[in-house]
Structure formats: structure tokens, C-alpha cells
Coordinates of C-alpha atoms in Angstrom, one line a residue:
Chain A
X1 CA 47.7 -20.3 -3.5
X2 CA 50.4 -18.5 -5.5
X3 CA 51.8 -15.5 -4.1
X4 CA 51.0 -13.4 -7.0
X5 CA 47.5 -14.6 -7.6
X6 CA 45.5 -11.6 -9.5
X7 CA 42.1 -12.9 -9.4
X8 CA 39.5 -11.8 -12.3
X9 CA 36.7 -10.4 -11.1
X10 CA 33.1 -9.2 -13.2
X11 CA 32.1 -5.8 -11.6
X12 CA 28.3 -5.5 -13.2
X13 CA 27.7 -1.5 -12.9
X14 CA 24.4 0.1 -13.2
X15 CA 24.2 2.3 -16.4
X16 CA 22.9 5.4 -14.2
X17 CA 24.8 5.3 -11.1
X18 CA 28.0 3.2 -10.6
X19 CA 29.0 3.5 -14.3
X20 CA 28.8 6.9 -13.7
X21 CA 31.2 6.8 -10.5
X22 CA 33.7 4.3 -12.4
X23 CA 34.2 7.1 -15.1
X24 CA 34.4 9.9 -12.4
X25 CA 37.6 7.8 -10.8
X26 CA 39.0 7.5 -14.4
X27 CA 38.5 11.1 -15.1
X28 CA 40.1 11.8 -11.4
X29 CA 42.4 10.0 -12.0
X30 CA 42.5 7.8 -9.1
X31 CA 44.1 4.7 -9.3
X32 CA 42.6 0.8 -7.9
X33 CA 43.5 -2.5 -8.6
X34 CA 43.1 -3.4 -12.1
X35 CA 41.3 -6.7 -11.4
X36 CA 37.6 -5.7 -12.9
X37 CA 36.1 -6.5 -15.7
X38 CA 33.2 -4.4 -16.0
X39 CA 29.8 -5.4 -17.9
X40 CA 27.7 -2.3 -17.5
X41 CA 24.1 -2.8 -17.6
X42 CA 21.3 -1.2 -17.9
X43 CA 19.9 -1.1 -14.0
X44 CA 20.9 -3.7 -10.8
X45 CA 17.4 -4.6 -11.4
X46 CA 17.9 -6.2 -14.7
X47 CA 20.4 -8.7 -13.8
X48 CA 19.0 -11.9 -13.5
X49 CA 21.3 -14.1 -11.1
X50 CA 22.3 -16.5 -13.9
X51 CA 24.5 -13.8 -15.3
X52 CA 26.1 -14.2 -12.4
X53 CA 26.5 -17.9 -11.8
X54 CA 27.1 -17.5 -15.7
X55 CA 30.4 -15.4 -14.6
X56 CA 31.5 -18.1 -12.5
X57 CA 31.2 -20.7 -15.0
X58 CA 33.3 -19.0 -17.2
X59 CA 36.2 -18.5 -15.1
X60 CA 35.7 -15.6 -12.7
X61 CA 37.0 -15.6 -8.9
X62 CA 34.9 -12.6 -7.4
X63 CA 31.7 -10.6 -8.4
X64 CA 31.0 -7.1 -8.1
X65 CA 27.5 -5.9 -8.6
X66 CA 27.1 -2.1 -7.9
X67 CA 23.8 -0.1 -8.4
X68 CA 22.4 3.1 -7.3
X69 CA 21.9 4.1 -3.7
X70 CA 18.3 3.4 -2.7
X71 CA 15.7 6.0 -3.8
X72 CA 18.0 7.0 -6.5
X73 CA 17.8 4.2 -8.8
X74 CA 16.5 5.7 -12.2
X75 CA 13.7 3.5 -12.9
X76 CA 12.6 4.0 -9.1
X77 CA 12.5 0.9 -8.0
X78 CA 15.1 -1.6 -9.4
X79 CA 17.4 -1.5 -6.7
X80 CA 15.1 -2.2 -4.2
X81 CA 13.8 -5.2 -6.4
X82 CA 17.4 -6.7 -6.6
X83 CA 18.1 -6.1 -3.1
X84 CA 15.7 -8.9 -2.2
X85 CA 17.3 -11.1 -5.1
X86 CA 20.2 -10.4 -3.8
X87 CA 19.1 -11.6 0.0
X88 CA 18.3 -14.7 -0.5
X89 CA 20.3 -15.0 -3.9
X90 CA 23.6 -14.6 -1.6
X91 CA 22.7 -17.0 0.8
X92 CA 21.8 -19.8 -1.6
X93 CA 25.7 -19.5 -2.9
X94 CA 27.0 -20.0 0.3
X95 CA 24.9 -22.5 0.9
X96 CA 25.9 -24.4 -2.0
X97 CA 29.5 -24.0 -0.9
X98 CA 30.9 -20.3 -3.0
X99 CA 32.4 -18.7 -0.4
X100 CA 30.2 -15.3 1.0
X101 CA 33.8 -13.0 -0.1
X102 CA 33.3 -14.0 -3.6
X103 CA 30.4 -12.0 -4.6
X104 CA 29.6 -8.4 -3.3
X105 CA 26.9 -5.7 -3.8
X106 CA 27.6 -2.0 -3.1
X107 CA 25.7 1.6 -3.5
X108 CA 27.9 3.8 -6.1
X109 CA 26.4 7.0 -7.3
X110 CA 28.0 9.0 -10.1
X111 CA 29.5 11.6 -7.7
X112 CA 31.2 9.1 -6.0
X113 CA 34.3 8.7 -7.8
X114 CA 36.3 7.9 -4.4
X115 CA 33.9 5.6 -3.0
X116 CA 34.4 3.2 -6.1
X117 CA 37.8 3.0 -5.9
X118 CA 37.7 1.8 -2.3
X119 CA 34.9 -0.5 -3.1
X120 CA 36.6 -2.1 -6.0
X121 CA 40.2 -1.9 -3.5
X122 CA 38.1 -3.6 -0.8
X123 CA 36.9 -6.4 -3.3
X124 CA 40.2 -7.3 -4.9
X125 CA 41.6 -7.6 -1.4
X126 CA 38.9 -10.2 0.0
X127 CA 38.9 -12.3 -3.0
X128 CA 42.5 -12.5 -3.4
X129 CA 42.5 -13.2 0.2
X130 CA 40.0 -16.6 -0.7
X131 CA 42.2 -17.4 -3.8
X132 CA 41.1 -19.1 -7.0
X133 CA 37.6 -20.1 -7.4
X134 CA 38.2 -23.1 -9.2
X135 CA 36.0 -24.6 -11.8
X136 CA 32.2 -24.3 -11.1
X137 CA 30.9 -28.0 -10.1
X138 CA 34.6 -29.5 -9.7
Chain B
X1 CA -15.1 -42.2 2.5
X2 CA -13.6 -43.3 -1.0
X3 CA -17.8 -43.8 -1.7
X4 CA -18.4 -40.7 -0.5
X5 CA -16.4 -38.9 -2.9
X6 CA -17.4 -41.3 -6.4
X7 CA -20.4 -40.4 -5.7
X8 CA -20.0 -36.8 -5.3
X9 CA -17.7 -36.8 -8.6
X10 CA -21.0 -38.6 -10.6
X11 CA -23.1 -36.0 -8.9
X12 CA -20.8 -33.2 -9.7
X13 CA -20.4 -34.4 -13.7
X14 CA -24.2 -34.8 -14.1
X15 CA -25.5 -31.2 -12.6
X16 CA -22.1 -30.4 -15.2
X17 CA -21.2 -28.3 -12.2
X18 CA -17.5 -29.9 -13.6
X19 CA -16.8 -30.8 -16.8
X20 CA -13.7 -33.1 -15.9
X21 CA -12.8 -34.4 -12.3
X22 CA -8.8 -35.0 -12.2
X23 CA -8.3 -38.1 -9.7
X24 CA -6.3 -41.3 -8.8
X25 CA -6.7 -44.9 -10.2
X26 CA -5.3 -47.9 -10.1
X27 CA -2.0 -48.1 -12.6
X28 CA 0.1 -50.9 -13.6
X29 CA 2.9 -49.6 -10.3
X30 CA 1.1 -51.3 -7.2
X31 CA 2.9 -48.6 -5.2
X32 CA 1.7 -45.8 -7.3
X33 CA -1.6 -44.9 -8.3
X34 CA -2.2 -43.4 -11.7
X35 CA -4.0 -39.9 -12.5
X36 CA -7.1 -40.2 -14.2
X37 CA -9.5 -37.6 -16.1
X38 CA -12.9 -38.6 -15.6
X39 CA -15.3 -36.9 -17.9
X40 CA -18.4 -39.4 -17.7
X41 CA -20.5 -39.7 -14.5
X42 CA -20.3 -43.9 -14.7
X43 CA -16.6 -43.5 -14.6
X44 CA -16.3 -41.7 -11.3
X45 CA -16.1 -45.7 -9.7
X46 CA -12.8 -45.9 -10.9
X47 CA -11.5 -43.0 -8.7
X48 CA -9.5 -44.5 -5.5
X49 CA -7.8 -42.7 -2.9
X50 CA -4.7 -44.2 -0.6
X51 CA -1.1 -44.2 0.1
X52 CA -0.3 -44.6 -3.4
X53 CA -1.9 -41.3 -4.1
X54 CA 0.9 -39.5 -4.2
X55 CA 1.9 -37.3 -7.5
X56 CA 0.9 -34.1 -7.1
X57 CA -2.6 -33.3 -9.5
X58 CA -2.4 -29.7 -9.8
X59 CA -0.1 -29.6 -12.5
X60 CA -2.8 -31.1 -14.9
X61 CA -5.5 -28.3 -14.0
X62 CA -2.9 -26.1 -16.6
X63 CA -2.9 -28.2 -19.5
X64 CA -4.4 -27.2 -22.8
X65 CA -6.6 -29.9 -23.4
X66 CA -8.2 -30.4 -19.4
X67 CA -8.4 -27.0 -19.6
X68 CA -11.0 -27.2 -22.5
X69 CA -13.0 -29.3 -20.4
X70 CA -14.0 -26.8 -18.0
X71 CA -14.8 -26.3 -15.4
X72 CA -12.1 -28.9 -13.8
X73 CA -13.1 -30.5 -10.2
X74 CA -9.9 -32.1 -8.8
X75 CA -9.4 -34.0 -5.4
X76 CA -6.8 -32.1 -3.2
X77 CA -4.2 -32.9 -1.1
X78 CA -2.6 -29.8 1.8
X79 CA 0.6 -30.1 -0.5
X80 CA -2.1 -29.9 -3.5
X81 CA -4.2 -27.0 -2.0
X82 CA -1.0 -25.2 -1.5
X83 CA 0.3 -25.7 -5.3
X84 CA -3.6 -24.1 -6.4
X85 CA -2.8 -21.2 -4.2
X86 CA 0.4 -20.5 -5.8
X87 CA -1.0 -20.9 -9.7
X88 CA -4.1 -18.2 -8.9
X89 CA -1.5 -16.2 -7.1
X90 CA 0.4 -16.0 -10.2
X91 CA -2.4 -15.7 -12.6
X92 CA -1.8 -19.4 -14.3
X93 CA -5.5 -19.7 -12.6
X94 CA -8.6 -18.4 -11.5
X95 CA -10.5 -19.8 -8.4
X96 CA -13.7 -19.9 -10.4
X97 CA -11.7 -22.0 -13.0
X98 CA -11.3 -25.1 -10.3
X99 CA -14.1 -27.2 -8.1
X100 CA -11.8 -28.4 -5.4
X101 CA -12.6 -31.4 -3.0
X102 CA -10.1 -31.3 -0.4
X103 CA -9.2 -34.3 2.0
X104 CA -8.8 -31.8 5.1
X105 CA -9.6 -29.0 6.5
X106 CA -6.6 -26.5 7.3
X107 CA -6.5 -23.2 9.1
X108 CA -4.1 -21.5 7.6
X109 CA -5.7 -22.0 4.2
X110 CA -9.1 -20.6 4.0
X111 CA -12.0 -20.3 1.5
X112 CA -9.4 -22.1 -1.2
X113 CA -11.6 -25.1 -1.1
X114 CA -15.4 -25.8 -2.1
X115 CA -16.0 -28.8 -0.1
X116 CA -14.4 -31.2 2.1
X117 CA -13.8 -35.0 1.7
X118 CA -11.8 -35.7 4.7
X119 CA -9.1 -38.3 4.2
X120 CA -6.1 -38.9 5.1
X121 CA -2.7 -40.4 3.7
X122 CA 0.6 -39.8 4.4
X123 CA 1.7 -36.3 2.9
X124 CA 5.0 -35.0 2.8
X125 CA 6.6 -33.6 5.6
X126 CA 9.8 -31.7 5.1
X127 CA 10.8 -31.0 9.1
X128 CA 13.7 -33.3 10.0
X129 CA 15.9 -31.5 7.1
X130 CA 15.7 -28.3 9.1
X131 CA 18.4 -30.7 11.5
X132 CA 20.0 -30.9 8.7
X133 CA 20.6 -27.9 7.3
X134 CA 21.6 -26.2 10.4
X135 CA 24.2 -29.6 10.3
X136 CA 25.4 -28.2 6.5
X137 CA 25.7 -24.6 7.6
X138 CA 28.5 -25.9 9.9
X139 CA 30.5 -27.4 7.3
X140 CA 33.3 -25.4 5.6
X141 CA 32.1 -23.6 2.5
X142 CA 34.7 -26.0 0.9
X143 CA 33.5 -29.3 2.1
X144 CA 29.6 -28.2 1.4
X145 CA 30.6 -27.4 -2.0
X146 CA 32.3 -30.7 -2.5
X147 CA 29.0 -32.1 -1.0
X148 CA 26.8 -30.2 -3.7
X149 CA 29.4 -31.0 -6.5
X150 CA 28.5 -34.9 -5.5
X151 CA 25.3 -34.9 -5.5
X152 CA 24.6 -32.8 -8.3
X153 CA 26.9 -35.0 -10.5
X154 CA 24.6 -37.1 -10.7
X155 CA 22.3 -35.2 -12.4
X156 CA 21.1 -36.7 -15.8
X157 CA 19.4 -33.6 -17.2
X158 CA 16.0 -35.3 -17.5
X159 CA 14.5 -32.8 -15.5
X160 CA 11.9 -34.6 -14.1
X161 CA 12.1 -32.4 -11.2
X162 CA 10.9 -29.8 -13.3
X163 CA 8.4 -31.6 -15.5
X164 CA 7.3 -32.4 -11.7
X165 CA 7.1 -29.2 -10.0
X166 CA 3.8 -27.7 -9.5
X167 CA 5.1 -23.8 -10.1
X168 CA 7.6 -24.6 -13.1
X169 CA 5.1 -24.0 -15.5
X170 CA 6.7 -22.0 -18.4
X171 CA 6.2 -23.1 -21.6
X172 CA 9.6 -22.0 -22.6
X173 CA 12.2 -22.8 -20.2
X174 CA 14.8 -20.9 -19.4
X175 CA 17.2 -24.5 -19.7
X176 CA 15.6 -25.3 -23.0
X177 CA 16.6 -22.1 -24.7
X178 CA 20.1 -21.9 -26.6
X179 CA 20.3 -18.1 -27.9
X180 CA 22.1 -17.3 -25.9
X181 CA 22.5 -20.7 -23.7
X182 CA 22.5 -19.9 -20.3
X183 CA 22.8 -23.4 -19.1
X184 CA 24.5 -26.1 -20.4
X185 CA 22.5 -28.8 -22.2
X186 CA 25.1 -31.6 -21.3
X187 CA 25.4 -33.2 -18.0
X188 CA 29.0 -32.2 -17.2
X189 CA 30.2 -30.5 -13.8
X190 CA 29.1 -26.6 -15.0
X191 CA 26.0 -27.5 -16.3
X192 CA 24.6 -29.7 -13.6
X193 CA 25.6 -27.0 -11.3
X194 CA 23.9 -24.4 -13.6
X195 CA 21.0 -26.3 -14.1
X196 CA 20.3 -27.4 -10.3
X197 CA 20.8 -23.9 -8.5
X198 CA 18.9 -22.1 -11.2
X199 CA 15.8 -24.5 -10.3
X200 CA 16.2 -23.9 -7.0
X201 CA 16.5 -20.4 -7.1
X202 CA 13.4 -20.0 -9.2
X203 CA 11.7 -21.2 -7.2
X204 CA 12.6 -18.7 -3.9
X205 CA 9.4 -17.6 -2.3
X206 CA 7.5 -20.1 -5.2
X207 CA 8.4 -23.4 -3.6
X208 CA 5.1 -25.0 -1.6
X209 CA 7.3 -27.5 0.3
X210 CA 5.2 -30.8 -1.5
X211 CA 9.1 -32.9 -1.8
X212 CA 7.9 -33.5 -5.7
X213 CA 10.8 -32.8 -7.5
X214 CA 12.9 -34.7 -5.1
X215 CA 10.5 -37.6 -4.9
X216 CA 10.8 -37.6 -8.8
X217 CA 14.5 -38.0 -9.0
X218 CA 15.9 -40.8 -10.7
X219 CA 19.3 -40.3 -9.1
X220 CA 18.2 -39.4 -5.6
X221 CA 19.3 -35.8 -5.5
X222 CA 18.3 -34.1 -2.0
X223 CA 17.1 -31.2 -4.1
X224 CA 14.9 -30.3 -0.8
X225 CA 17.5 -30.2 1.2
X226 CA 18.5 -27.0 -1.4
X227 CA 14.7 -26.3 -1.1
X228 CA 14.1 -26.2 2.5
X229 CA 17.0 -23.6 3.1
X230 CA 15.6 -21.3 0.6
X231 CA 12.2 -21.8 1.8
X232 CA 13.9 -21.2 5.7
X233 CA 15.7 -17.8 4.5
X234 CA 12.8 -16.2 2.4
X235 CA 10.2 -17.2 5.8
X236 CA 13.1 -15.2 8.1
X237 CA 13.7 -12.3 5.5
X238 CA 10.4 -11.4 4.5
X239 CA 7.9 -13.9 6.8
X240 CA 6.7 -15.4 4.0
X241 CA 5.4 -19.3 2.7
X242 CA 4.2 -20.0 -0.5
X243 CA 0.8 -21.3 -1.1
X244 CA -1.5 -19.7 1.8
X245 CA -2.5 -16.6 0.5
X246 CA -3.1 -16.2 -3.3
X247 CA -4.0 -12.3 -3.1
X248 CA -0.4 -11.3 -1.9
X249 CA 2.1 -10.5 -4.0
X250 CA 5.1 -13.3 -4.5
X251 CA 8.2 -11.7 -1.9
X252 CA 10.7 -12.0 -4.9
X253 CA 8.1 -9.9 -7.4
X254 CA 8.0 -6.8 -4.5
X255 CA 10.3 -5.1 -1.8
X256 CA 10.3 -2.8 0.9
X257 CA 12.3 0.3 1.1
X258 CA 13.3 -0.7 4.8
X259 CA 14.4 -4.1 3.5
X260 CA 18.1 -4.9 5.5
X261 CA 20.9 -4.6 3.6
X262 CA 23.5 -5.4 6.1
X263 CA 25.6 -7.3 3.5
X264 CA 25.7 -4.0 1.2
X265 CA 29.2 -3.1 1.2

């Protein structure tokens, strides 16, 4: 792996919640690593796990999704709906061989400015730790 | 018992309690029977029922033009039973649409069937891969994805395992559509790998353990050895199987607030 290795990763952000906190650490100005992408969408609950196999196949090494904390998602119950997605979703990958540290779900709300920086921090860390991802099926 | 049912088939298409019975007859392959709508009572003598009986019938109870023949009787298999629980479950059927023979009686699905026929052939049983996955999960994530990549290069993108599949019922699929083109069309590296886990994971908390779309498989993919894990982690998460109970809700399509999210960072 080379030593300056800066791996791309997709940080999906809930329009209502995570979004929310991304902006709050820009407007703090609080710094993290520069390594996401962000797609912002509309509610956890909407992505559909081929976006994120999608991501892969395109060329990302890591995956944040972030949504709001439960009982505050805005639709009510999206969260909790991806949350079980995500269960099994998560295990499938590592089943198939992406390693667990490639793809990560957090709880962000809009007042938590801080907290996204040390999720995104935390992230960056365990997917350059894992290195390139490769190309997806070689 | 092969009289036994013909003759409850012509019985059944002259009080027109059915209006087509789906069955098994003899087809060109020695080794595997042919499916067969039978519509006039004289037919019902072509009907058989062995070892060869093996492709799964419930997918013809959807079609457009059985389904004008209501009401449709159809012989059923446990792995068939279970694949009728799963369509009324999601709405593809009602229970008053089908007259269902089964070849068994089984506990753990109840009041699914109208009569009994009892039978027996040899039915798919999915058990030793449990072994088996327990023996993946010990691999390095690298070697079981090198394992994956090898089997799924294979692929030919005839999707047979889908045409196969008892739940995959959409008449759009998701593989077919190229606005935007999720998965790749060709068989390369991406695609396959696309094309194979988005199967699977459709069909989390779906798949009725009946080995179809692996039995189907031109190139041998283990796709149930995909299956089977799934079907492992969605019975440990939420303690649910597919195809008992058609009045619950599908685990994927619900949640509960006190779900675990121990892998929530």
C-alpha cells in the first residue's frame, strides 16, 4: 500500500439531519480529512443498497452513510427502515469478501457539528488503514 | 397415489371447482418432467408425479394467461407451498385465487393447503451448506472475495436464476432497466458482481430456501451458498423464514425501534 494512500470515500448524508451537521462543521469551521464525497439525499431510508455497491463499482474505497438519530428521522420512520437494510445488507458484503471497515453508518443530527467531524476522522482512518479497494469483481 | 390425484384433477375440472390444474408430465428430458396445464377433465391422465418433478410450479399461478383460467388448482410440493405463502404475503395472490393439492402435510404451514395428496419425492434440502458457511466465514475477507469473484465470473447473464425464482416476479426488472443502468448488462467482472449480490439481496427475508435458482444455473454458481447465509442472518436478526406465514409483514418491509444497532458508529 503506498504510504500516502488518500482513499475516496462517498459519505451519503440525509437531507434533514447529517447534511445539516456537515454544514454546521463548515460554518464552525472545524476541519477533517478531506476524503468525502458527499451525495446528499433525501432520507437514509431512500437509499437503496445498489447506490452503494454502485459507489464501489465506480471506484470508491470506503462508504459513509449517515442519517438522523432514531426517532428524529423527518419522515418518522426511514431510519429505522434502513437500519434493518443495513443489518443484513452489511453482512452480505462481508460475506462476499468487502472488508466490514469499508462501509459505515452513523447517527448525525444538525446540531452536531463536532460529532461529524470525528465520524468522518474515524472513517478516513479505518479505510486508509484497509487500503485500496480494488476493482469490484477483480 | 398418482390415481388418486388424476382422478381428483377430472373431478375437480368437471364440478369447474378449477378452471386449470398446473401439473407434471412426461417431457422429452427423461430426468425432468415437463409442466403441464390441464384444462379438460380427459386430460388429467397425463399428470405424473416422481423424482423428475422437480421445477418449482408456483411461478405459473402469476402468469397472464393461467391466470385467466381461473380458478387455478396446482399440485404442491413443501418448497412449492412455501413459494404460495410468499406470493399472497406480498399481494401477487390471493388464497381464494389457488385450489392447492399438496403432497404432505406440514406443521409449521397451516390452513395454506385445501387437500392432501400425500407423496413423496426428494425435495431440496439446503442443511449441509450451513457447514459450509461457518467454513467461509473463516476465510480472510480477501480470499472469500477472490472465492466470490470466481464463481461469479462465470456468470453468463442469462438469468435463469431469476426467470427461476419463485419471488422474482417484477415485470420490470431492476437488471433490465438502462435509465439510469444500475447494473451492467455485459458479463464483465463489475457487472456479474452487480448483478449476483443485487439478486441475492433482493431476495433477504423473500428467499423460501427451494435451491431453484441454483439448480437452474448453467454454470454451476453456488448462488445458495449466498442464499443460505442471508436466509441464516435475517432468521438470527429478526427470527424470521420466509413462506410460513402469509399475514406477517416481510422483515425487510418493517422494523422495530429496539432493533440492535451495535455496528452504528
Amino acid at each position: 500500500m503506498p504510504s500516502n494512500f488518500e482513499p475516496k470515500i462517498i459519505a451519503f448524508l440525509c437531507n434533514w439531519c447529517s447534511y445539516a451537521g456537515a454544514d454546521l462543521a463548515g460554518t464552525s469551521r472545524l476541519k477533517y480529512a478531506p476524503n468525502i464525497r458527499v451525495i446528499k439525499v433525501p432520507c437514509t431510508g431512500r437509499l437503496d443498497p445498489l447506490f452503494l455497491m454502485k459507489a464501489f463499482e465506480v471506484g470508491a474505497d470506503g462508504i459513509l452513510v449517515s442519517g438522523c438519530h432514531p426517532n428524529d428521522c423527518h419522515y418518522r420512520s426511514g431510519n429505522f427502515l434502513a437500519r434493518r437494510r443495513w443489518m443484513v445488507f452489511k453482512d452480505m458484503l462481508e460475506y462476499a469478501g468487502i472488508e466490514p471497515g469499508r462501509i459505515h453508518f452513523s447517527w448525525v443530527s444538525a446540531a452536531e457539528g463536532a460529532r461529524f467531524v470525528e465520524v468522518v476522522n474515524k472513517v478516513t482512518d479505518a479505510v486508509k488503514a484497509l487500503g485500496p479497494f480494488g476493482k469490484l469483481g477483480k | 397415489m398418482i390415481d388418486k390425484l388424476k382422478s381428483r384433477v377430472k373431478e375437480l375440472l368437471e364440478a369447474k371447482t378449477i378452471g386449470v390444474f398446473i401439473g407434471y408430465e412426461k417431457g422429452d428430458n427423461p430426468a425432468l418432467a415437463r409442466p403441464v396445464m390441464i384444462t379438460a377433465p380427459d386430460e388429467a391422465s397425463r399428470l405424473i408425479y416422481d423424482d423428475t418433478c422437480v421445477a418449482m410450479l408456483s411461478k405459473y399461478l402469476l402468469k397472464p394467461e393461467v391466470k385467466a383460467l381461473d380458478r387455478r388448482g396446482v399440485i404442491a410440493s413443501y418448497s412449492n407451498l412455501r413459494a404460495i405463502t410468499g406470493l399472497i404475503q406480498e399481494h401477487q395472490l390471493t388464497r381464494n385465487d389457488v385450489y392447492i393439492i399438496s403432497t404432505s402435510t406440514n406443521d409449521k404451514i397451516t390452513n395454506l393447503y385445501d387437500e392432501v395428496i400425500e407423496m413423496s419425492i426428494k425435495d431440496y434440502k439446503s442443511d449441509d451448506l450451513d457447514k459450509k458457511i461457518t467454513e467461509m466465514m473463516k476465510l480472510s475477507p480477501a480470499e472469500r472475495r477472490a472465492f466470490w469473484n470466481k464463481e461469479f465470473s462465470k456468470c453468463i447473464k442469462c438469468y435463469a436464476c431469476r426467470q427461476i425464482c419463485p419471488l422474482c416476479y417484477c415485470n420490470r426488472c431492476i437488471a433490465d432497466k438502462n435509465q439510469p443502468q444500475w447494473i451492467p448488462t455485459s458479463p464483465n467482472p463489475a457487472g456479474d458482481f452487480m448483478w449476483n449480490l443485487t439478486r441475492a439481496y433482493h431476495l433477504a427475508g423473500r428467499c423460501v430456501d427451494c435451491g431453484e435458482c441454483e439448480r437452474s444455473c448453467p454454470v454451476g454458481i453456488p448462488l445458495m451458498l449466498m442464499n443460505k447465509m442471508i436466509y441464516n442472518n435475517v432468521k438470527s436478526n429478526f427470527g424470521y423464514e420466509a413462506g410460513f406465514d402469509a399475514t406477517v409483514p416481510p422483515p425487510l418491509a418493517t422494523y422495530n425501534p429496539e432493533d440492535k444497532e451495535n455496528f452504528i458508529i
